Coordinates of C-alpha atoms and ligand atoms in Angstrom, one line a residue:
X1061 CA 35.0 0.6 -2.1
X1062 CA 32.4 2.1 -4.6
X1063 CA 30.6 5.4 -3.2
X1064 CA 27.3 5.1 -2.6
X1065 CA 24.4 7.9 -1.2
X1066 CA 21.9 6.2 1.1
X1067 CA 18.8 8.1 0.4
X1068 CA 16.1 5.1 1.6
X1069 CA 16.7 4.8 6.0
X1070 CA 14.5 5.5 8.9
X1071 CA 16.7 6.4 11.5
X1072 CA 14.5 4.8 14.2
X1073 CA 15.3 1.3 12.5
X1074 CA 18.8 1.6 12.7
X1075 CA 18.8 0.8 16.4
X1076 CA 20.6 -2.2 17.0
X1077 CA 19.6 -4.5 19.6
X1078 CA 22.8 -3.9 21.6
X1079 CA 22.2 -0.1 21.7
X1080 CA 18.6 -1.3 22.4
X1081 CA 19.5 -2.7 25.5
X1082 CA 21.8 0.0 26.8
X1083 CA 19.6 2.7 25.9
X1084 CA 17.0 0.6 28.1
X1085 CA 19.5 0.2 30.7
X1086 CA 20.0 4.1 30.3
X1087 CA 16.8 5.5 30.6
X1088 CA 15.2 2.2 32.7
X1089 CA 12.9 0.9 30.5
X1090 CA 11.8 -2.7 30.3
X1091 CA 12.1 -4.4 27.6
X1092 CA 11.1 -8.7 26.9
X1093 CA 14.4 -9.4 27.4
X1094 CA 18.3 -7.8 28.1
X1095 CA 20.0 -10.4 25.8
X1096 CA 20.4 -9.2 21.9
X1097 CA 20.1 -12.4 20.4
X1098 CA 17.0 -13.2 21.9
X1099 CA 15.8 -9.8 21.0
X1100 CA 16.5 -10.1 17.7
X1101 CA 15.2 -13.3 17.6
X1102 CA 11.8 -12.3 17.4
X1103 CA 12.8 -10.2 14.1
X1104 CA 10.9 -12.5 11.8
X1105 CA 7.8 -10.8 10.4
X1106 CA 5.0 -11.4 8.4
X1107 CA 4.4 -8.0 6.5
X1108 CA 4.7 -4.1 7.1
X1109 CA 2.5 -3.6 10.1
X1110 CA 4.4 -6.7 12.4
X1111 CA 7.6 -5.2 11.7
X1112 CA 6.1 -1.7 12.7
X1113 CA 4.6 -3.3 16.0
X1114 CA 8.4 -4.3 16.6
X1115 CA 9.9 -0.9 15.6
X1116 CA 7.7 1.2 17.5
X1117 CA 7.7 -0.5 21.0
X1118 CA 11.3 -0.8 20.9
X1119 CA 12.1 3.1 20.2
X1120 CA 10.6 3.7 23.4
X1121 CA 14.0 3.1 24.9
X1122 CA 15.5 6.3 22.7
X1123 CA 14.7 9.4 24.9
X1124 CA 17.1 12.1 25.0
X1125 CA 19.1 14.5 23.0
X1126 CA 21.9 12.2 23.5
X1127 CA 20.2 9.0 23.0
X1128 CA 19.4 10.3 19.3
X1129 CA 23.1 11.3 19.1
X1130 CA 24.2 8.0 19.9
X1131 CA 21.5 6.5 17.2
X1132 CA 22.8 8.7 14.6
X1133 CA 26.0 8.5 15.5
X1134 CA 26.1 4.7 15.4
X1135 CA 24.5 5.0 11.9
X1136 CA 26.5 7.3 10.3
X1137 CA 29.9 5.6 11.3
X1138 CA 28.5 2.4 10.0
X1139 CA 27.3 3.8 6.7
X1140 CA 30.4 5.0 6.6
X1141 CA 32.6 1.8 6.2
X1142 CA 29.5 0.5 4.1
X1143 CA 31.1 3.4 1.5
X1144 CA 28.1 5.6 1.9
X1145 CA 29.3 9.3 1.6
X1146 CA 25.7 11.1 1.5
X1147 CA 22.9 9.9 4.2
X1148 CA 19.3 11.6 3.9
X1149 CA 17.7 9.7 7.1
X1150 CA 14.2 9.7 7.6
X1151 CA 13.6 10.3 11.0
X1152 CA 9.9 9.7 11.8
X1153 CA 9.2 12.6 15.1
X1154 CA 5.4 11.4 16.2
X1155 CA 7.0 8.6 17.1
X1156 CA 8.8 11.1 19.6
X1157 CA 6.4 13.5 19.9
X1158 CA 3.9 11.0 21.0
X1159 CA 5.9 10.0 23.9
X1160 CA 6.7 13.3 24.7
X1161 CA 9.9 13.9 23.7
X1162 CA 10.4 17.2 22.2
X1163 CA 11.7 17.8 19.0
X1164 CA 14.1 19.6 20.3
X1165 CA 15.9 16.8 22.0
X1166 CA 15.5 14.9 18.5
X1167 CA 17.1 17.7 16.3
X1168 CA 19.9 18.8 18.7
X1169 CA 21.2 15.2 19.0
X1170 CA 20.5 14.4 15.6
X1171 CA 22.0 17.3 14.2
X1172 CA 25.1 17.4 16.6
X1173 CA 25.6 13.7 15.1
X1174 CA 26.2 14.7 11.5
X1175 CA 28.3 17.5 12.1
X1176 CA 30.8 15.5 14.3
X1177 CA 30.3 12.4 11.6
X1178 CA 30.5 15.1 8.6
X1179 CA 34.0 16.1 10.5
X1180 CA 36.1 12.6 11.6
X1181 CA 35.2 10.9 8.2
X1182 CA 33.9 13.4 5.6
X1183 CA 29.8 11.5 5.4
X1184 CA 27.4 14.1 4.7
X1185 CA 24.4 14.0 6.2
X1186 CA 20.7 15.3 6.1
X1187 CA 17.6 14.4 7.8
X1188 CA 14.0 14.1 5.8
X1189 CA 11.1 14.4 8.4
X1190 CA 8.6 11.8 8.0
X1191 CA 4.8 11.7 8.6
X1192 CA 3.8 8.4 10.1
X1193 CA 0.7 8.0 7.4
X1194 CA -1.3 6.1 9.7
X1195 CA -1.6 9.4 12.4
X1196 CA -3.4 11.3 9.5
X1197 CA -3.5 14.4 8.0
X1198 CA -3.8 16.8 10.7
X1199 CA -1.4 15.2 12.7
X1200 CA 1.4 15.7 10.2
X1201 CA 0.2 19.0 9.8
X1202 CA 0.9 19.6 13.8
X1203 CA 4.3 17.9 13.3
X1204 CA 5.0 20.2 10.0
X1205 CA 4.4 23.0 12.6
X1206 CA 6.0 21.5 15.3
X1207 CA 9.4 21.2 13.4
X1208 CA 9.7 24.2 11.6
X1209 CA 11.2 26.1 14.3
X1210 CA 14.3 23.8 13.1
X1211 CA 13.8 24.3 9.9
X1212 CA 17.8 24.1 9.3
X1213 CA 17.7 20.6 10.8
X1214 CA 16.3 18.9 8.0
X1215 CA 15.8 18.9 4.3
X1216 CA 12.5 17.7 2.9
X1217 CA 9.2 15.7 4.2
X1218 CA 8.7 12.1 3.9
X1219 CA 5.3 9.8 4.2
X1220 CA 6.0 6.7 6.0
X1221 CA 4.6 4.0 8.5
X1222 CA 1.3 1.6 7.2
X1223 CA 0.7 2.1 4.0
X1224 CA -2.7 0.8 2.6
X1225 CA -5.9 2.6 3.6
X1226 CA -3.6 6.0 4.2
X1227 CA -3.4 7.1 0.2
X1228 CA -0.9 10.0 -0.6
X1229 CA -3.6 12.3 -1.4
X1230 CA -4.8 13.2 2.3
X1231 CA -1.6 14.7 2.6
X1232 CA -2.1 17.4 0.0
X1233 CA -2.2 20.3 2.2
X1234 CA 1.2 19.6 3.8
X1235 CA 3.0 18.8 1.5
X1236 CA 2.0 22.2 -0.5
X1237 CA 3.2 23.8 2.9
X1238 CA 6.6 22.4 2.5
X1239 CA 7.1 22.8 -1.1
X1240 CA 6.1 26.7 0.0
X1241 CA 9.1 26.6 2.9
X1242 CA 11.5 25.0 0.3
X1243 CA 11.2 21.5 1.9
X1244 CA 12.2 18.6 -0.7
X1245 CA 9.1 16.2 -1.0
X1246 CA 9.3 12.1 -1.2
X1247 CA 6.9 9.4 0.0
X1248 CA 6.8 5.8 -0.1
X1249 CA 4.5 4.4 -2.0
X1250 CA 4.0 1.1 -3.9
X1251 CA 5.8 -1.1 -1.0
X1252 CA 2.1 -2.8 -0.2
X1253 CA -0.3 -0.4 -1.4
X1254 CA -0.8 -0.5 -5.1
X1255 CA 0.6 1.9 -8.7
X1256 CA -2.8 4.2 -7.7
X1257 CA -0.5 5.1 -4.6
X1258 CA 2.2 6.3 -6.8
X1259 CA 0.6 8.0 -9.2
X1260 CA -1.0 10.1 -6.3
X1261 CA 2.1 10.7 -4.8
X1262 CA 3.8 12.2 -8.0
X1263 CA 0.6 13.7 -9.4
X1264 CA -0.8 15.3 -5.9
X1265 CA 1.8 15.7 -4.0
X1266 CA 4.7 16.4 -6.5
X1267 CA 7.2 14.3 -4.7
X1268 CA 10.6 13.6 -5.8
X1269 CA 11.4 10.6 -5.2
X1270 CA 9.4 7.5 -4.6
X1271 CA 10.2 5.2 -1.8
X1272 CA 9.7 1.6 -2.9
X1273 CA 7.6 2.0 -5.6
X1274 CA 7.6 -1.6 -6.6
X1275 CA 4.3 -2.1 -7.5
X1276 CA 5.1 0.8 -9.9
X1277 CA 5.9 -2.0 -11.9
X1278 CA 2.7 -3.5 -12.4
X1279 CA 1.1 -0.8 -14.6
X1280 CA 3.0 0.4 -17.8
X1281 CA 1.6 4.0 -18.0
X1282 CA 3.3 4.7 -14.9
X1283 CA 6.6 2.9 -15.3
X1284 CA 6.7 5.0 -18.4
X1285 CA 5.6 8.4 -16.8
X1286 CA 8.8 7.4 -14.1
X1287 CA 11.3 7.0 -16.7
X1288 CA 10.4 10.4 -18.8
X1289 CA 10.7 12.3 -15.7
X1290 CA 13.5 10.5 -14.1
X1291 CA 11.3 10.0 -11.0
X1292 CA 14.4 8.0 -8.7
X1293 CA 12.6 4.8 -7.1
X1294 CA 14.8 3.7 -3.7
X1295 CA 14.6 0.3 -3.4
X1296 CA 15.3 -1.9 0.0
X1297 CA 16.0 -5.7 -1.4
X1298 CA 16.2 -7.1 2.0
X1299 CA 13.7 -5.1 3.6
X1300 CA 11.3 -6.4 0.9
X1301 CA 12.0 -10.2 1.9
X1302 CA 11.7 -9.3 5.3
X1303 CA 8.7 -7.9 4.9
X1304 CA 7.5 -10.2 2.2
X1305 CA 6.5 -7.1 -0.1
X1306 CA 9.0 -8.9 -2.6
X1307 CA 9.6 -12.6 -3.5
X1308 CA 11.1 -14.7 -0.7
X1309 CA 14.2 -15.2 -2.9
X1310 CA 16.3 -12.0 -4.2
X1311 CA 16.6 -13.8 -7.6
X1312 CA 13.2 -13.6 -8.2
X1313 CA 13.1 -9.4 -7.1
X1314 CA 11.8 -6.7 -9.3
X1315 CA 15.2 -5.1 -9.5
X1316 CA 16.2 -6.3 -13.0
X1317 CA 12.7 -5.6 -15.0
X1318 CA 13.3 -1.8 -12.7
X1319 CA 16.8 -1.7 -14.3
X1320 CA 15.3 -3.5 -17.7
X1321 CA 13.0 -0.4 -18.5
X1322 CA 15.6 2.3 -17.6
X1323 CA 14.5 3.7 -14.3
X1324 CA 16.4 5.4 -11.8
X1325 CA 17.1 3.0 -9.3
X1326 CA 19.2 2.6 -6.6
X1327 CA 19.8 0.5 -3.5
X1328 CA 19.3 1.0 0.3
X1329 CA 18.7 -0.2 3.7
X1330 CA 15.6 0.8 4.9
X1331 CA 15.5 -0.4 8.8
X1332 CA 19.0 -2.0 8.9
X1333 CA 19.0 -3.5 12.3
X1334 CA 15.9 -5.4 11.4
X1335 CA 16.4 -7.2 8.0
X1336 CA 19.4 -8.3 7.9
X1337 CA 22.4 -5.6 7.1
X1338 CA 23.2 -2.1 5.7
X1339 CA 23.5 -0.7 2.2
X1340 CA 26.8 -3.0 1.6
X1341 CA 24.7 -6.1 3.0
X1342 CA 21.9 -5.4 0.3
X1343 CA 24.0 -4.4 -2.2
X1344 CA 26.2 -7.4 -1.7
X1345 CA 22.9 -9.6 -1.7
X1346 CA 21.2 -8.5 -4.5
X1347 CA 24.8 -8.9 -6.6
X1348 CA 25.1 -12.3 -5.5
X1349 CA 21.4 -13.4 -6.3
X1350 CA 21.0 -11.5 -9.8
X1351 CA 24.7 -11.6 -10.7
X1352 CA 25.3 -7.9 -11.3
X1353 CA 28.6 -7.3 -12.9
X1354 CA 30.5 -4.5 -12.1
X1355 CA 29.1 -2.5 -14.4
X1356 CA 25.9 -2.8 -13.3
X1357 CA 26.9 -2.1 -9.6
X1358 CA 28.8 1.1 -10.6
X1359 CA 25.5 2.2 -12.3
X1360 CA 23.5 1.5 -9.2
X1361 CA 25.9 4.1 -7.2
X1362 CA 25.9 6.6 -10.0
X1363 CA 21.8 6.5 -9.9
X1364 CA 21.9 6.8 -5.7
X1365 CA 24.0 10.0 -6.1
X1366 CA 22.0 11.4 -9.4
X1367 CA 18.7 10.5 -6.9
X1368 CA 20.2 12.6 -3.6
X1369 CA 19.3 16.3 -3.0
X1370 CA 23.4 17.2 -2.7
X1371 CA 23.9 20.6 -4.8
X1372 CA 24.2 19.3 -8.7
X1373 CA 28.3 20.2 -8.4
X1374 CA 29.2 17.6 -5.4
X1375 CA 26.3 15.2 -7.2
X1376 CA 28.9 15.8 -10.4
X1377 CA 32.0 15.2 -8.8
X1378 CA 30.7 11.6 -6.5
X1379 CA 29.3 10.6 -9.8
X1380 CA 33.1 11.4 -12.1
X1381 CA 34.6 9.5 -8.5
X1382 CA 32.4 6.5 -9.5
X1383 CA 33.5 6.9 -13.3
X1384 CA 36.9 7.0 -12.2
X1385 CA 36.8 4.0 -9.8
X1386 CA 34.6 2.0 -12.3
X1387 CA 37.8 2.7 -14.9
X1388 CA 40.1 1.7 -12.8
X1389 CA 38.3 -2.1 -12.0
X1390 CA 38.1 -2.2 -15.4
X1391 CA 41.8 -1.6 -16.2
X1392 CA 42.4 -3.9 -12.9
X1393 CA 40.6 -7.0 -15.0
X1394 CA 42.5 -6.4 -18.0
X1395 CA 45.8 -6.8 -15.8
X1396 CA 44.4 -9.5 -14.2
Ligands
ADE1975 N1 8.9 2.8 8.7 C1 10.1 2.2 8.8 N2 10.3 1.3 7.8 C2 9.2 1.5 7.0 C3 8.9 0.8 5.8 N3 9.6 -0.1 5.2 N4 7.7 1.2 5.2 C4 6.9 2.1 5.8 N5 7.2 2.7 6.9 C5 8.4 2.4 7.6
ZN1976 ZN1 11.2 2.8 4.4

């Protein structure tokens, strides 16, 4: 199976309707209904905000340090047969916080997670801490605050949760105090709001990598400012059907004019257990509608590790394991 890094994944929508339902069970908590497949029956939405309706009410059930082991824990072993061997999770805290959980509970069990997954099957694991956009400024400010304490728990700040009306740019201040502590910086942008989101994100916030960022696409200056830096877009093809931020069939997504002007693209998940699978499912979805060869695919996986914020020598050496497994398909066609 090809290597891949998952770098686009909230934590919080990873939780599949069966651990839904235990969790519930767990910590009593009621939820519309105890059976998983009616559950996930009502995972049909219309946009961003009715999926985040969805995903918020049901992380109510999520509540301890071991609850968010078990989350993670679940995640990681999955992404793990999917061939992922680098996960940087988003894991969005206010909507902890809020509740009042305290980030203590989330980091332990979060943390406690990777290490044991980093141990039985080698995944490496990181968390990015991101601000739900729609809270505002000063709330993410708070939460910046309220993490640092474990500031070894996670790598870089995110920008996440409804997108238009919340423009990059109130988030200045924050992010300029987590590029002083070091933090890595990312936000999505383009996944409903527009290229003006994206250029703000790169331009006032210096992020690294831009979450979505299809609507990149729709204004050439930017698209070429992307490629000359090598800004790496992470792009969810089944989270954009779900959420109808893409065309309603994969052979119509963006992917291919993305791949067409030489950006650094490559594919994730986004909220798994809501739109239909994990990085293998998308991958395998967006092959099968655009008919990516082989070649194509093993590009993808180079790009995923190229765009991760593992230290440049294990970046190298996933990226010569792709080379080498690429070869060997090759060779295995030639025989064939
Ligand atoms: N939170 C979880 N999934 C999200 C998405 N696709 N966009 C914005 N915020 C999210
Ligand atoms: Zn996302």
């Amino acid at each position: 199976m090809l290597p891949v890094a998952e770098l686009h994944m909230h934590l919080e929508g990873s939780l599949e309707a069966e651990t839904l339902v235990t969790l519930a069970q767990r910590n009593r908590i009621s939820l519309p209904s105890y059976d998983p497949d009616v559950l996930r029956a009502r995972y049909v939405f219309d946009d961003l905000q009715s999926f985040l309706d969805v995903y918020y009410e049901h992380i109510a059930v999520v509540r301890t340090a071991e609850d968010f082991y078990d989350l993670a824990r679940a995640y990681l072993t999955r992404a793990s047969a999917a061939g992922v061997r680098r996960a940087e999770m988003f894991v969005d805290l206010q909507s902890h916080t809020q509740r009042g959980i305290a980030p203590a509970a989330v980091f332990e069990g979060v943390s406690a997670a990777i290490a044991d997954a980093e141990s039985e099957s080698g995944i490496s694991g990181a968390v990015i801490l991101s601000f739900l956009r729609d809270l505002g400024p000063e709330a993410a400010a708070a939460t910046l605050s309220a993490a640092l304490p474990f500031r070894d728990s996670f790598i870089g700040v995110g920008l996440d949760s409804a997108e238009v009306g919340y423009p990059p740019s109130l988030f200045e201040a924050v992010y300029r105090r987590a590029a002083a502590e070091g933090l890595h910086r990312v936000a999505h942008a383009g996944e409903e709001g527009g290229p003006d989101y994206v250029w703000e994100a790169l331009d006032v916030l210096g992020v690294e990598r831009i979450d979505h960022g299809n609507r990149a696409m729709e204004d050439p200056a930017l698209v070429a400012r992307l490629r000359d830096d090598r800004i790496p877009l992470t792009v969810c093809p089944l989270s954009n059907r779900a959420l109808k931020t893409g065309p309603a069939d994969l052979a119509d997504h963006i992917l291919p004019a993305m791949l067409a002007e030489d950006l650094l693209v490559s594919i994730h998940s986004d909220d798994p257990a809501y739109f239909g699978g994990y990085v293998d499912d998308n991958i395998a979805a967006i092959r099968d509608a655009l008919a990516l060869d082989d070649a194509q695919l093993a590009q993808l996986a180079r790009n995923s590790f190229a765009s991760s914020f593992l230290p440049e020598e294990q970046r190298s050496a996933r990226i010569a394991e792709i080379d080498r497994f690429a070869g060997a398909t090759e060779s295995a066609d030639v025989r064939g």
